[in-house]
Coordinates of C-alpha atoms in Angstrom, one line a residue:
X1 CA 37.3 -1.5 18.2
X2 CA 37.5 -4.8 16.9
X3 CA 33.5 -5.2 17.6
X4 CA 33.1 -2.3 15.5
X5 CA 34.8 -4.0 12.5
X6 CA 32.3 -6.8 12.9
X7 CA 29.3 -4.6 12.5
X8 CA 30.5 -3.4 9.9
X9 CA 31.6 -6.3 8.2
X10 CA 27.9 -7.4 8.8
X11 CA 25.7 -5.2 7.9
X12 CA 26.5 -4.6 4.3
X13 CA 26.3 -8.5 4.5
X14 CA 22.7 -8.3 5.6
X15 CA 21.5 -5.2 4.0
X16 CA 19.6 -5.9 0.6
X17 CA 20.5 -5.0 -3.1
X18 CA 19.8 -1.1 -3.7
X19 CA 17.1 -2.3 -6.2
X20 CA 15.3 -4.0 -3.9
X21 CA 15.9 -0.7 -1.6
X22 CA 14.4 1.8 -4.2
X23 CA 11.4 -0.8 -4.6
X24 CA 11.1 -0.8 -0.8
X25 CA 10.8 3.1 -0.8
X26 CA 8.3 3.4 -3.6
X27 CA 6.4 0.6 -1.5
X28 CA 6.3 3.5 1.3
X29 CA 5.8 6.6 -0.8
X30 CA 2.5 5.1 -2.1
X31 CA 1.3 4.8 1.9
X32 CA 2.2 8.5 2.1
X33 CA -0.8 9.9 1.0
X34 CA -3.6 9.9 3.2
X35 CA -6.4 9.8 0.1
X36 CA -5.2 6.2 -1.0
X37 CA -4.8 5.1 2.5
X38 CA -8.8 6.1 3.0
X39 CA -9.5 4.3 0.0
X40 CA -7.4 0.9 1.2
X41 CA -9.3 1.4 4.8
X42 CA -12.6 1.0 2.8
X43 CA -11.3 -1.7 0.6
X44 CA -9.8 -3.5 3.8
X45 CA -13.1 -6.4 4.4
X46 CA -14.8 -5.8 1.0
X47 CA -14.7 -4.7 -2.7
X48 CA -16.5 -2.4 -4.1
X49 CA -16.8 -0.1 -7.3
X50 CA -15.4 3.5 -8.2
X51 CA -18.8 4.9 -6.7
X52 CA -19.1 3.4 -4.2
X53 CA -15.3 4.0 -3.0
X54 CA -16.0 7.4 -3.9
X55 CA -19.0 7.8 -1.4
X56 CA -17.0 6.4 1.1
X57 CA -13.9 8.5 1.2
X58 CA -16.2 11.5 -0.2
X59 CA -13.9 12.3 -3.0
X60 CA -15.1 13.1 -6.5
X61 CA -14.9 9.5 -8.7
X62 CA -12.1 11.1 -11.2
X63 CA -10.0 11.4 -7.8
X64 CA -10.6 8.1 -6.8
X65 CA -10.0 6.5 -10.2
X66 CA -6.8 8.2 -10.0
X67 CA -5.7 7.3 -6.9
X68 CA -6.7 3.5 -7.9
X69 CA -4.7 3.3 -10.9
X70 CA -1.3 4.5 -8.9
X71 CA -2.9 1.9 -6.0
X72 CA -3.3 -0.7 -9.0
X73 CA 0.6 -0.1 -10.4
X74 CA 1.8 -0.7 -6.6
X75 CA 0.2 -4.3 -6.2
X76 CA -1.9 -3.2 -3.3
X77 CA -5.3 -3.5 -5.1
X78 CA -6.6 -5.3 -7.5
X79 CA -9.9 -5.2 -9.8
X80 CA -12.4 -7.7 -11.6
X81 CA -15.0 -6.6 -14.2
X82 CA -18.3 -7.6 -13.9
X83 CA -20.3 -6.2 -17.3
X84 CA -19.7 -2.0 -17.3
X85 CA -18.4 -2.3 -13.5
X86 CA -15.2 -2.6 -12.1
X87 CA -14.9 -3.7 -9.0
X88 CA -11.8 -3.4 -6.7
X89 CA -9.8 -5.2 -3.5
X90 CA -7.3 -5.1 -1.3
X91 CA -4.6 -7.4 -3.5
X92 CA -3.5 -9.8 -0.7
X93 CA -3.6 -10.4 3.2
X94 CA 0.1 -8.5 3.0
X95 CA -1.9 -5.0 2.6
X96 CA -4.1 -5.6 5.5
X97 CA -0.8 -6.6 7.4
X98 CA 1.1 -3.3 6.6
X99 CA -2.4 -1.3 7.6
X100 CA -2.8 -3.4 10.9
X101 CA 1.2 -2.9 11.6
X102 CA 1.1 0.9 10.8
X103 CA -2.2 1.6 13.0
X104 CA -0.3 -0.6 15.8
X105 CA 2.8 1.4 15.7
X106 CA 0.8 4.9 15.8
X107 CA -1.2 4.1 18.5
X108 CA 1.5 2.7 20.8

């Protein structure tokens, strides 16, 4: 009994702010569509352009754009201009980790 008490004198201790929580979730929500995790799988060694992501994923470029922008707002990719062209990347190593991590855990 008294163990019990501990836990739970604990775990509020360790769990983090609901804010941070929600955040967490919204993180997840974005990897819940299979369209934008096609278009981080062809962003994960190179960047490339709306047309070219487009070809890859075969989607039109008005569903990629789309999916981009909400990919953009999340802090998973990010873009440079060069002239007319906007090219995009994975943001950081930390979105190749969560793609490695996630493929590991299916395929165990």
């Amino acid at each position: 009994m008294e163990q019990n008490e501990q836990v739970r004198a604990a775990v509020p201790e360790a769990m983090p702010d609901d804010e941070v929580l929600y955040e967490l979730a919204d993180l997840f929500r974005v990897f819940g569509d299979s369209t934008r995790i096609k278009i981080l799988y062809a962003l994960h060694d190179q960047e490339l352009c709306v047309q070219d992501i487009a070809a890859a994923v075969a989607l039109s470029q008005s569903a990629v754009s789309h999916q981009l922008r909400v990919l953009k707002d999340s802090k998973l990719v990010r873009f440079r201009r060069e002239g007319k062209t906007v090219y995009y990347a994975l943001d950081d190593d930390h979105v190749r980790s969560i793609l490695s991590l996630g493929m590991e855990h299916i395929e165990e």
